[in-house]
XYZ file of C-alpha atoms in Angstrom:
391
model
C -3.093 39.734 -27.023
C -1.564 38.667 -30.403
C 2.118 38.358 -29.576
C 4.462 37.314 -26.756
C 4.492 39.993 -24.036
C 6.188 40.363 -20.688
C 4.111 40.687 -17.513
C 4.624 40.598 -13.783
C 3.185 37.545 -12.131
C 0.804 39.688 -10.120
C -0.739 40.974 -13.361
C -1.673 37.532 -14.661
C -2.507 35.610 -11.463
C -4.508 36.009 -8.315
C -2.185 35.348 -5.383
C -3.545 34.274 -2.007
C -1.468 33.609 1.102
C -2.688 31.242 3.778
C -4.517 31.694 7.043
C -2.509 31.850 10.333
C -4.016 28.795 11.986
C -2.973 28.296 15.644
C -0.659 25.287 15.524
C -1.827 23.945 18.913
C -5.306 23.367 17.421
C -4.132 21.073 14.631
C -5.095 17.409 14.875
C -3.439 14.363 13.375
C -6.616 13.013 11.775
C -9.741 14.555 10.222
C -11.456 15.351 6.931
C -9.765 18.702 6.136
C -6.029 18.608 5.598
C -3.950 21.798 6.028
C -1.351 22.648 3.393
C 1.724 23.884 5.322
C 5.178 24.636 3.987
C 6.474 21.151 4.826
C 3.751 19.582 2.660
C 4.958 21.370 -0.520
C 7.710 19.588 -2.479
C 8.976 19.809 -6.035
C 5.892 19.298 -8.160
C 3.683 17.459 -5.630
C 2.201 17.673 -2.183
C 3.499 15.184 0.397
C 1.514 13.852 3.345
C 3.982 12.099 5.614
C 3.548 14.929 8.128
C -0.109 15.869 7.652
C -2.182 18.006 9.988
C -5.953 18.536 9.980
C -8.275 21.399 10.911
C -11.393 20.088 12.635
C -12.833 23.404 13.825
C -15.095 26.126 12.445
C -14.340 27.191 8.863
C -16.916 29.994 8.482
C -15.145 33.010 6.992
C -12.249 30.902 5.737
C -13.746 30.084 2.325
C -11.076 31.960 0.385
C -8.419 29.612 1.799
C -10.002 26.413 0.438
C -7.950 25.051 -2.438
C -9.133 23.732 -5.818
C -7.809 21.109 -8.200
C -5.169 22.742 -10.399
C -4.200 25.416 -7.874
C -0.483 26.187 -7.660
C 1.017 26.355 -4.175
C 4.416 27.766 -3.244
C 6.275 27.340 0.051
C 7.383 30.835 1.142
C 10.128 29.908 3.563
C 12.560 27.133 4.530
C 15.860 25.797 3.250
C 14.313 24.742 -0.104
C 12.401 27.945 -0.821
C 12.238 28.278 -4.617
C 12.314 24.530 -5.083
C 9.075 23.809 -3.279
C 6.168 24.502 -5.613
C 3.384 22.061 -6.374
C 0.118 21.605 -8.232
C -2.973 20.502 -6.314
C -4.621 17.330 -7.596
C -8.264 16.314 -7.228
C -7.187 13.320 -5.140
C -5.634 15.675 -2.535
C -8.856 17.569 -1.774
C -10.332 18.881 0.477
C -7.489 21.170 1.506
C -7.141 24.509 3.221
C -4.165 26.856 2.978
C -1.971 27.774 5.939
C 0.187 30.823 6.576
C 3.482 31.150 4.655
C 2.170 29.204 1.676
C 0.953 31.051 -1.429
C -1.736 29.927 -3.862
C -1.738 31.072 -7.514
C -4.731 31.103 -9.894
C -4.508 32.461 -13.430
C -6.659 35.449 -14.336
C -8.940 35.640 -17.372
C -7.024 35.368 -20.705
C -4.263 33.383 -19.074
C -3.904 29.609 -18.828
C -3.560 27.930 -15.446
C -1.518 25.158 -17.118
C 0.849 27.678 -18.683
C 1.124 29.454 -15.306
C 2.088 26.153 -13.669
C 4.925 25.442 -16.051
C 6.169 28.980 -15.643
C 6.356 28.507 -11.879
C 7.809 24.989 -12.348
C 10.588 26.334 -14.586
C 14.149 26.961 -13.473
C 13.579 30.712 -14.191
C 11.272 30.985 -11.182
C 13.563 28.879 -8.997
C 16.593 31.021 -9.875
C 14.609 34.213 -9.299
C 13.628 33.136 -5.787
C 17.156 31.987 -4.959
C 18.420 35.422 -6.039
C 15.939 37.579 -4.105
C 14.993 35.622 -0.985
C 15.819 37.214 2.390
C 16.713 35.789 5.757
C 19.907 33.986 6.748
C 18.924 31.203 9.128
C 15.524 30.641 7.462
C 15.286 31.953 3.879
C 11.897 33.381 2.950
C 10.081 35.312 0.264
C 7.140 37.707 0.426
C 3.913 37.937 -1.588
C 5.229 41.114 -3.166
C 8.337 39.339 -4.354
C 6.226 36.601 -5.901
C 4.031 39.207 -7.619
C 7.121 40.919 -9.107
C 8.410 37.832 -10.953
C 8.472 38.616 -14.681
C 6.770 36.163 -16.998
C 6.735 35.934 -20.789
C 3.296 35.120 -22.192
C 2.107 34.257 -25.729
C -1.546 34.467 -26.834
C -3.926 32.324 -24.812
C -4.308 29.619 -27.444
C -0.504 29.248 -27.616
C -0.345 29.100 -23.830
C -2.836 26.221 -23.926
C -0.926 24.328 -26.614
C 2.341 24.664 -24.688
C 0.685 23.493 -21.465
C -0.969 20.552 -23.282
C 2.350 19.406 -24.757
C 4.105 19.445 -21.386
C 1.152 18.019 -19.441
C 0.953 15.034 -21.781
C 4.414 14.058 -20.510
C 3.421 14.697 -16.904
C 0.263 12.587 -17.354
C 2.433 9.646 -18.478
C 4.725 10.181 -15.489
C 1.708 10.258 -13.164
C 0.311 6.994 -14.597
C 3.660 5.242 -14.159
C 3.827 6.443 -10.554
C 0.312 5.051 -10.022
C 1.303 1.739 -11.576
C 4.323 1.597 -9.314
C 2.186 2.289 -6.263
C -0.058 -0.663 -7.236
C 2.972 -2.931 -7.842
C 4.511 -1.971 -4.516
C 1.206 -2.652 -2.739
C 1.145 -6.064 -4.369
C 4.705 -6.730 -3.249
C 3.956 -5.648 0.306
C 0.849 -7.827 0.408
C 2.778 -10.831 -0.807
C 5.561 -10.145 1.673
C 3.083 -9.847 4.508
C 1.493 -13.203 3.616
C 4.786 -15.074 3.205
C 7.131 -13.362 5.676
C 5.872 -10.549 7.895
C 3.566 -12.566 10.147
C 6.193 -15.176 11.026
C 8.487 -15.152 14.066
C 11.713 -13.176 13.529
C 14.023 -15.883 14.821
C 16.870 -14.990 12.478
C 18.268 -11.718 11.081
C 18.401 -10.059 7.634
C 22.124 -10.882 7.662
C 21.092 -14.187 6.025
C 19.863 -12.286 2.927
C 21.900 -9.045 2.678
C 24.964 -7.244 3.909
C 25.222 -3.498 4.323
C 27.912 -1.552 2.425
C 28.614 1.861 3.895
C 29.424 4.829 1.635
C 32.698 6.575 0.964
C 33.817 9.651 2.971
C 34.328 12.145 0.182
C 36.146 15.286 1.295
C 34.274 18.588 1.245
C 36.761 19.934 -1.321
C 35.807 17.087 -3.690
C 32.269 18.386 -4.275
C 31.518 20.517 -7.318
C 28.460 22.295 -8.701
C 28.758 20.226 -11.874
C 30.758 17.154 -12.767
C 30.874 13.789 -14.494
C 29.961 11.800 -11.400
C 27.016 12.131 -9.024
C 27.230 11.474 -5.285
C 24.157 10.114 -3.570
C 23.538 11.494 -0.069
C 20.766 10.997 2.499
C 18.994 14.083 1.161
C 18.458 12.288 -2.178
C 16.301 9.546 -0.598
C 12.608 10.486 -0.635
C 9.314 8.553 -0.743
C 11.046 5.181 -1.317
C 12.857 6.570 -4.382
C 16.398 7.934 -4.763
C 16.363 11.243 -6.648
C 19.379 11.117 -8.971
C 18.648 14.523 -10.510
C 19.385 16.813 -7.558
C 22.783 15.463 -6.468
C 26.158 16.910 -5.641
C 28.970 16.162 -8.073
C 32.618 15.118 -8.075
C 35.106 15.035 -10.938
C 37.350 12.241 -12.175
C 40.083 13.033 -9.628
C 37.781 12.219 -6.703
C 37.108 8.655 -7.874
C 40.534 7.640 -9.128
C 41.404 4.424 -7.316
C 38.049 4.344 -5.550
C 36.799 0.806 -4.911
C 33.933 -0.267 -7.226
C 32.029 -1.329 -4.073
C 31.102 2.361 -3.669
C 29.555 2.565 -7.162
C 25.765 2.224 -7.299
C 23.492 1.187 -10.134
C 19.851 1.138 -11.152
C 17.864 -1.161 -8.925
C 20.155 -0.727 -5.908
C 18.456 -0.007 -2.583
C 19.882 2.533 -0.098
C 19.207 3.291 3.561
C 19.909 6.408 5.633
C 22.158 5.540 8.579
C 22.215 8.824 10.508
C 20.251 11.940 11.362
C 16.586 12.790 11.669
C 15.699 10.645 8.675
C 17.566 7.527 9.827
C 16.070 4.331 8.421
C 14.699 6.018 5.310
C 14.977 3.709 2.275
C 14.955 4.344 -1.457
C 15.367 2.526 -4.783
C 17.713 3.773 -7.510
C 15.848 4.150 -10.839
C 17.221 2.459 -13.937
C 19.772 4.900 -15.403
C 23.025 5.364 -17.273
C 24.618 7.841 -14.824
C 27.886 7.456 -12.862
C 26.596 7.277 -9.268
C 28.665 6.946 -6.084
C 27.701 6.246 -2.483
C 28.384 8.871 0.161
C 29.234 8.140 3.797
C 26.391 7.314 6.220
C 24.299 5.962 3.365
C 24.080 2.152 3.288
C 23.759 -0.052 0.243
C 21.802 -3.327 0.596
C 24.028 -5.953 -1.029
C 21.971 -9.022 -1.788
C 23.275 -12.537 -1.144
C 21.093 -14.097 -3.856
C 18.879 -12.705 -6.618
C 16.024 -10.617 -5.265
C 16.954 -10.974 -1.567
C 17.534 -7.238 -1.229
C 13.801 -6.693 -1.764
C 13.010 -8.919 1.221
C 15.380 -6.880 3.373
C 13.936 -3.644 1.985
C 10.389 -4.644 2.855
C 11.389 -5.849 6.335
C 13.331 -2.680 7.104
C 10.566 -0.327 5.893
C 7.891 -2.215 7.835
C 6.722 -0.964 11.249
C 8.835 -3.744 12.787
C 11.949 -2.669 10.879
C 11.547 1.037 11.526
C 10.975 0.421 15.259
C 14.096 -1.751 15.306
C 16.208 1.003 13.745
C 14.817 3.657 16.062
C 15.474 1.508 19.139
C 18.920 0.352 18.019
C 20.317 3.724 16.922
C 22.747 5.422 19.299
C 23.161 9.128 19.963
C 20.472 11.541 21.065
C 21.098 14.734 19.065
C 22.251 12.790 15.975
C 21.092 9.164 15.949
C 23.323 6.688 14.171
C 23.205 3.033 13.245
C 26.031 0.888 11.859
C 25.871 -1.517 8.952
C 26.259 -4.368 11.433
C 23.425 -2.973 13.479
C 21.122 -2.957 10.447
C 22.160 -6.529 9.549
C 20.998 -7.674 12.993
C 17.412 -6.643 12.286
C 15.163 -9.643 12.907
C 13.928 -11.821 10.067
C 12.214 -15.250 9.940
C 14.265 -18.348 9.329
C 13.450 -20.150 6.093
C 14.961 -22.990 4.117
C 17.307 -21.551 1.511
C 15.224 -22.794 -1.416
C 12.088 -21.178 0.089
C 13.838 -17.831 0.534
C 15.065 -17.937 -3.078
C 11.555 -18.686 -4.343
C 9.981 -15.859 -2.323
C 12.684 -13.440 -3.531
C 12.024 -14.359 -7.157
C 8.273 -13.749 -6.778
C 8.668 -10.369 -5.127
C 11.655 -9.489 -7.297
C 9.556 -9.731 -10.468
C 7.310 -6.974 -9.174
C 10.261 -4.724 -8.221
C 11.986 -5.326 -11.590
C 8.908 -3.762 -13.202
C 8.915 -0.914 -10.648
C 12.590 -0.148 -11.394
C 11.952 -0.247 -15.149
C 9.060 2.213 -14.699
C 11.291 4.515 -12.582
C 13.716 4.606 -15.505
C 10.899 5.481 -17.916
C 9.796 8.247 -15.551
C 13.303 9.730 -15.600
C 13.372 9.662 -19.412
C 10.001 11.452 -19.550
C 11.179 14.000 -16.987
C 14.352 14.659 -18.967
C 12.274 15.196 -22.124
C 9.890 17.557 -20.311
C 12.750 19.478 -18.713
C 14.468 19.841 -22.105
C 11.339 21.141 -23.798
C 10.026 23.349 -20.964
C 12.517 26.287 -21.180
C 12.566 26.220 -24.980
C 8.767 26.373 -25.223
C 8.494 29.041 -22.500
C 11.151 31.211 -24.153
C 9.617 30.911 -27.650
C 12.615 28.940 -28.972
C 10.370 26.116 -30.195
C 7.056 26.920 -31.824
C 4.067 24.597 -31.665
């Protein structure tokens, strides 16, 4: 192959779909995790709802995953979005039904294949061809029919190396943030968490509820982004995949609904009530939607103390037990403010906040760097894959 040529995905990759494990035999702990549709997110696997297979695996060897494998969720509301790359740290893993695994064939680069699947072209293709109304889904044949433009193998490798260098930096920053957050949680546990909760977090934060934008306000594109509960994930607020409003929707809107880098949000309704996330450092115009709460600190760094208390087992149990409504649980800002918290002298609280705040200031800076690197990668990716930039 000496020039760019068009192939179908099935021509350049082996595609395996998962094994139909009986769900009633899954266990919550074990050595072999099962990759199900809900474990596949945009770029990574998530393990907040992990299941394990602790039974016989003879004859299931083809379903064991390898580092570098590409997995695609084949159904669900985010079909097309949910595609991830398996990392060594995730293993051992076994593939379940309705998840596809892709491995590049000889003369094709697995790295190049990953960035093809990660591109908007694949996402748009799936969104255009998926079937099903209540639960969208795609078939193996539809995945195989996706058309892919490929250069010679050496060029594939150079393109993948350029993009993966950015992803490696992103990964390292995420690892650094995980270490920093662990340090903050350890410090919080030593100084705060093991004390009696004789007061409430009302002494350190108040909760600002979001604005009730009208459905007609929302646009596919716009100058201003609206942060909803769906944007909070894994302690981070995703400011890339938001809904938009235009200037007319925010004319006269109180600045109390505007949110900035470093702000902390909490979900106040629905199945994910109590979920918290930090806004990365950014230069975007961000606005707070209804039923999302903003932690407004009463002195520098106090929002981090409230954040750590609310995300602790104690805080999450409090929210679950305080929320009202069965089908759709809800909690008010006042209800959140009444979450228990130890009583300290003001000067001690300020000192603790400053210590923990230093760690979170670095985390927030790193989140901003991650977004810059993602923007660079996402700018380069389509141009490299469409032969608009040569390397």
